[in-house]
PDB file of C-alpha atoms in Angstrom:
ATOM      1  CA  UNK G   1      -4.615 -27.438  78.794  1.00  0.00           C
ATOM      2  CA  UNK G   2      -2.129 -30.190  78.035  1.00  0.00           C
ATOM      3  CA  UNK G   3      -3.119 -31.824  74.775  1.00  0.00           C
ATOM      4  CA  UNK G   4      -0.846 -34.225  72.951  1.00  0.00           C
ATOM      5  CA  UNK G   5      -0.007 -33.964  69.280  1.00  0.00           C
ATOM      6  CA  UNK G   6      -0.838 -37.430  68.004  1.00  0.00           C
ATOM      7  CA  UNK G   7      -0.725 -36.995  64.253  1.00  0.00           C
ATOM      8  CA  UNK G   8       2.596 -37.867  62.607  1.00  0.00           C
ATOM      9  CA  UNK G   9       1.856 -35.146  60.047  1.00  0.00           C
ATOM     10  CA  UNK G  10       1.477 -32.533  62.783  1.00  0.00           C
ATOM     11  CA  UNK G  11       4.665 -33.763  64.473  1.00  0.00           C
ATOM     12  CA  UNK G  12       6.455 -33.570  61.111  1.00  0.00           C
ATOM     13  CA  UNK G  13       5.299 -29.981  60.543  1.00  0.00           C
ATOM     14  CA  UNK G  14       6.351 -28.900  64.026  1.00  0.00           C
ATOM     15  CA  UNK G  15       9.691 -30.730  63.824  1.00  0.00           C
ATOM     16  CA  UNK G  16      10.407 -29.288  60.376  1.00  0.00           C
ATOM     17  CA  UNK G  17       9.617 -25.767  61.571  1.00  0.00           C
ATOM     18  CA  UNK G  18      11.843 -26.151  64.636  1.00  0.00           C
ATOM     19  CA  UNK G  19      14.730 -27.761  62.734  1.00  0.00           C
ATOM     20  CA  UNK G  20      14.558 -25.211  59.907  1.00  0.00           C
ATOM     21  CA  UNK G  21      14.444 -22.212  62.241  1.00  0.00           C
ATOM     22  CA  UNK G  22      17.377 -23.665  64.178  1.00  0.00           C
ATOM     23  CA  UNK G  23      19.179 -24.295  60.884  1.00  0.00           C
ATOM     24  CA  UNK G  24      19.094 -20.576  60.115  1.00  0.00           C
ATOM     25  CA  UNK G  25      20.299 -19.685  63.607  1.00  0.00           C
ATOM     26  CA  UNK G  26      22.986 -22.374  63.703  1.00  0.00           C
ATOM     27  CA  UNK G  27      24.263 -21.805  60.173  1.00  0.00           C
ATOM     28  CA  UNK G  28      24.419 -18.017  60.321  1.00  0.00           C
ATOM     29  CA  UNK G  29      24.289 -16.665  63.871  1.00  0.00           C
ATOM     30  CA  UNK G  30      25.994 -19.387  65.920  1.00  0.00           C
ATOM     31  CA  UNK G  31      28.685 -20.404  63.419  1.00  0.00           C
ATOM     32  CA  UNK G  32      32.062 -18.847  64.180  1.00  0.00           C
ATOM     33  CA  UNK G  33      33.530 -16.785  61.338  1.00  0.00           C
ATOM     34  CA  UNK G  34      36.820 -18.672  61.591  1.00  0.00           C
ATOM     35  CA  UNK G  35      34.995 -21.974  61.089  1.00  0.00           C
ATOM     36  CA  UNK G  36      32.929 -20.573  58.214  1.00  0.00           C
ATOM     37  CA  UNK G  37      36.147 -19.518  56.508  1.00  0.00           C
ATOM     38  CA  UNK G  38      38.078 -22.742  57.119  1.00  0.00           C
ATOM     39  CA  UNK G  39      35.460 -25.537  56.938  1.00  0.00           C
ATOM     40  CA  UNK G  40      35.988 -26.196  53.216  1.00  0.00           C
ATOM     41  CA  UNK G  41      39.778 -26.254  53.365  1.00  0.00           C
ATOM     42  CA  UNK G  42      41.452 -29.588  52.704  1.00  0.00           C
ATOM     43  CA  UNK G  43      43.117 -31.534  55.471  1.00  0.00           C
ATOM     44  CA  UNK G  44      42.804 -31.591  59.237  1.00  0.00           C
ATOM     45  CA  UNK G  45      42.312 -27.827  59.644  1.00  0.00           C
ATOM     46  CA  UNK G  46      39.253 -27.784  57.391  1.00  0.00           C
ATOM     47  CA  UNK G  47      37.835 -30.982  58.860  1.00  0.00           C
ATOM     48  CA  UNK G  48      38.222 -29.662  62.423  1.00  0.00           C
ATOM     49  CA  UNK G  49      36.547 -26.354  61.536  1.00  0.00           C
ATOM     50  CA  UNK G  50      33.684 -28.217  59.891  1.00  0.00           C
ATOM     51  CA  UNK G  51      33.297 -30.525  62.899  1.00  0.00           C
ATOM     52  CA  UNK G  52      33.163 -27.535  65.278  1.00  0.00           C
ATOM     53  CA  UNK G  53      30.522 -25.881  63.131  1.00  0.00           C
ATOM     54  CA  UNK G  54      28.428 -29.033  62.800  1.00  0.00           C
ATOM     55  CA  UNK G  55      28.640 -29.613  66.555  1.00  0.00           C
ATOM     56  CA  UNK G  56      27.331 -26.103  67.378  1.00  0.00           C
ATOM     57  CA  UNK G  57      24.779 -26.354  64.555  1.00  0.00           C
ATOM     58  CA  UNK G  58      23.488 -29.711  65.813  1.00  0.00           C
ATOM     59  CA  UNK G  59      23.335 -28.443  69.389  1.00  0.00           C
ATOM     60  CA  UNK G  60      21.226 -25.527  68.154  1.00  0.00           C
ATOM     61  CA  UNK G  61      18.901 -27.871  66.295  1.00  0.00           C
ATOM     62  CA  UNK G  62      18.770 -30.207  69.271  1.00  0.00           C
ATOM     63  CA  UNK G  63      17.731 -27.385  71.592  1.00  0.00           C
ATOM     64  CA  UNK G  64      15.015 -26.273  69.188  1.00  0.00           C
ATOM     65  CA  UNK G  65      13.689 -29.794  68.714  1.00  0.00           C
ATOM     66  CA  UNK G  66      13.743 -30.389  72.467  1.00  0.00           C
ATOM     67  CA  UNK G  67      11.821 -27.143  73.094  1.00  0.00           C
ATOM     68  CA  UNK G  68       9.230 -27.926  70.425  1.00  0.00           C
ATOM     69  CA  UNK G  69       8.826 -31.444  71.747  1.00  0.00           C
ATOM     70  CA  UNK G  70       8.565 -30.265  75.351  1.00  0.00           C
ATOM     71  CA  UNK G  71       6.270 -27.289  74.899  1.00  0.00           C
ATOM     72  CA  UNK G  72       4.094 -28.649  72.085  1.00  0.00           C
ATOM     73  CA  UNK G  73       3.916 -32.131  73.607  1.00  0.00           C
ATOM     74  CA  UNK G  74       4.906 -33.752  70.308  1.00  0.00           C
ATOM     75  CA  UNK G  75       5.788 -37.166  71.756  1.00  0.00           C
ATOM     76  CA  UNK G  76       9.050 -37.370  69.799  1.00  0.00           C
ATOM     77  CA  UNK G  77      11.124 -40.056  71.500  1.00  0.00           C
ATOM     78  CA  UNK G  78      14.764 -39.406  72.398  1.00  0.00           C
ATOM     79  CA  UNK G  79      15.805 -42.129  69.932  1.00  0.00           C
ATOM     80  CA  UNK G  80      13.833 -40.500  67.093  1.00  0.00           C
ATOM     81  CA  UNK G  81      15.230 -37.066  67.980  1.00  0.00           C
ATOM     82  CA  UNK G  82      18.785 -38.455  68.024  1.00  0.00           C
ATOM     83  CA  UNK G  83      18.274 -40.200  64.671  1.00  0.00           C
ATOM     84  CA  UNK G  84      16.871 -36.995  63.148  1.00  0.00           C
ATOM     85  CA  UNK G  85      19.796 -34.941  64.435  1.00  0.00           C
ATOM     86  CA  UNK G  86      22.247 -37.529  63.095  1.00  0.00           C
ATOM     87  CA  UNK G  87      20.697 -37.262  59.617  1.00  0.00           C
ATOM     88  CA  UNK G  88      20.940 -33.486  59.746  1.00  0.00           C
ATOM     89  CA  UNK G  89      24.478 -33.417  61.163  1.00  0.00           C
ATOM     90  CA  UNK G  90      25.999 -35.972  58.797  1.00  0.00           C
ATOM     91  CA  UNK G  91      24.533 -34.402  55.685  1.00  0.00           C
ATOM     92  CA  UNK G  92      25.400 -30.913  56.910  1.00  0.00           C
ATOM     93  CA  UNK G  93      29.033 -31.949  57.320  1.00  0.00           C
ATOM     94  CA  UNK G  94      29.112 -33.467  53.819  1.00  0.00           C
ATOM     95  CA  UNK G  95      27.886 -30.252  52.212  1.00  0.00           C
ATOM     96  CA  UNK G  96      29.937 -27.868  54.319  1.00  0.00           C
ATOM     97  CA  UNK G  97      33.197 -29.606  53.440  1.00  0.00           C
ATOM     98  CA  UNK G  98      32.374 -28.377  49.900  1.00  0.00           C
ATOM     99  CA  UNK G  99      32.446 -24.707  50.977  1.00  0.00           C
ATOM    100  CA  UNK G 100      34.442 -22.701  48.470  1.00  0.00           C
ATOM    101  CA  UNK G 101      34.566 -25.580  45.988  1.00  0.00           C
ATOM    102  CA  UNK G 102      31.152 -25.468  44.300  1.00  0.00           C
ATOM    103  CA  UNK G 103      32.461 -23.928  41.064  1.00  0.00           C
ATOM    104  CA  UNK G 104      35.310 -26.458  40.742  1.00  0.00           C
ATOM    105  CA  UNK G 105      34.972 -28.907  37.876  1.00  0.00           C
ATOM    106  CA  UNK G 106      38.087 -31.067  38.240  1.00  0.00           C
ATOM    107  CA  UNK G 107      38.461 -34.616  39.478  1.00  0.00           C
ATOM    108  CA  UNK G 108      39.913 -33.318  42.750  1.00  0.00           C
ATOM    109  CA  UNK G 109      36.701 -31.456  43.640  1.00  0.00           C
ATOM    110  CA  UNK G 110      34.759 -32.960  46.571  1.00  0.00           C
ATOM    111  CA  UNK G 111      32.435 -35.830  45.633  1.00  0.00           C
ATOM    112  CA  UNK G 112      29.248 -33.859  46.309  1.00  0.00           C
ATOM    113  CA  UNK G 113      30.483 -31.000  44.095  1.00  0.00           C
ATOM    114  CA  UNK G 114      31.220 -33.458  41.272  1.00  0.00           C
ATOM    115  CA  UNK G 115      27.766 -35.012  41.756  1.00  0.00           C
ATOM    116  CA  UNK G 116      26.001 -31.647  41.487  1.00  0.00           C
ATOM    117  CA  UNK G 117      27.971 -30.847  38.329  1.00  0.00           C
ATOM    118  CA  UNK G 118      27.053 -34.280  36.940  1.00  0.00           C
ATOM    119  CA  UNK G 119      23.382 -33.374  37.461  1.00  0.00           C
ATOM    120  CA  UNK G 120      23.767 -30.595  34.898  1.00  0.00           C
ATOM    121  CA  UNK G 121      24.452 -27.618  37.175  1.00  0.00           C
ATOM    122  CA  UNK G 122      27.965 -26.792  35.914  1.00  0.00           C
ATOM    123  CA  UNK G 123      27.028 -23.709  33.905  1.00  0.00           C
ATOM    124  CA  UNK G 124      25.126 -22.207  36.810  1.00  0.00           C
ATOM    125  CA  UNK G 125      27.790 -23.105  39.380  1.00  0.00           C
ATOM    126  CA  UNK G 126      30.634 -21.660  37.326  1.00  0.00           C
ATOM    127  CA  UNK G 127      28.733 -18.550  36.166  1.00  0.00           C
ATOM    128  CA  UNK G 128      26.819 -17.417  39.257  1.00  0.00           C
ATOM    129  CA  UNK G 129      28.885 -16.626  42.387  1.00  0.00           C
ATOM    130  CA  UNK G 130      25.771 -17.197  44.560  1.00  0.00           C
ATOM    131  CA  UNK G 131      25.008 -20.648  43.117  1.00  0.00           C
ATOM    132  CA  UNK G 132      27.193 -22.594  45.537  1.00  0.00           C
ATOM    133  CA  UNK G 133      25.505 -21.108  48.582  1.00  0.00           C
ATOM    134  CA  UNK G 134      22.083 -21.794  47.076  1.00  0.00           C
ATOM    135  CA  UNK G 135      22.956 -25.423  46.340  1.00  0.00           C
ATOM    136  CA  UNK G 136      24.290 -25.744  49.883  1.00  0.00           C
ATOM    137  CA  UNK G 137      21.072 -24.388  51.399  1.00  0.00           C
ATOM    138  CA  UNK G 138      18.828 -26.489  49.150  1.00  0.00           C
ATOM    139  CA  UNK G 139      20.793 -29.586  50.178  1.00  0.00           C
ATOM    140  CA  UNK G 140      20.482 -28.724  53.874  1.00  0.00           C
ATOM    141  CA  UNK G 141      16.765 -28.023  53.757  1.00  0.00           C
ATOM    142  CA  UNK G 142      15.992 -31.157  51.781  1.00  0.00           C
ATOM    143  CA  UNK G 143      17.771 -33.267  54.389  1.00  0.00           C
ATOM    144  CA  UNK G 144      16.104 -31.331  57.213  1.00  0.00           C
ATOM    145  CA  UNK G 145      12.761 -32.454  55.761  1.00  0.00           C
ATOM    146  CA  UNK G 146      13.904 -36.073  55.939  1.00  0.00           C
ATOM    147  CA  UNK G 147      15.215 -35.504  59.489  1.00  0.00           C
ATOM    148  CA  UNK G 148      11.817 -34.097  60.506  1.00  0.00           C
ATOM    149  CA  UNK G 149      10.102 -37.158  59.038  1.00  0.00           C
ATOM    150  CA  UNK G 150      12.444 -39.412  61.040  1.00  0.00           C
ATOM    151  CA  UNK G 151      11.647 -37.469  64.216  1.00  0.00           C
ATOM    152  CA  UNK G 152       7.890 -37.546  63.588  1.00  0.00           C
ATOM    153  CA  UNK G 153       7.459 -41.220  62.782  1.00  0.00           C
ATOM    154  CA  UNK G 154       5.355 -43.312  65.144  1.00  0.00           C
TER     155      UNK G 154
END
């Protein structure tokens, strides 16, 4: 039986599931330890490590989205898939450049870190050593939802 998923809501759910599962794989299993350690460092070394990670992460998400699209017959166009992956990749890079900086409160902290502090999260970020990783993951998953919506749109 070869039915086609025609509902944008069903495509969104399938795309979100595929992108989120691939997020976990790409962020934890595929990411090289050296890149995880260096991606938040300032300068070219940190930027290169972050780019390598985001490239492997996006490839992982791309493979998952392709498989879901192919085997579930989601009718996600290549342009929509590319746009979704661009949303995920760009926002992933922005957050991962903040690695190791989430508790910083100074003017030299990355913009996203300063923005999260400005939203009233300073006490949590400076008190709880796990807070930075939780903010990072919440950021990623929120943007993955938007990426899935981009992929699923008619």
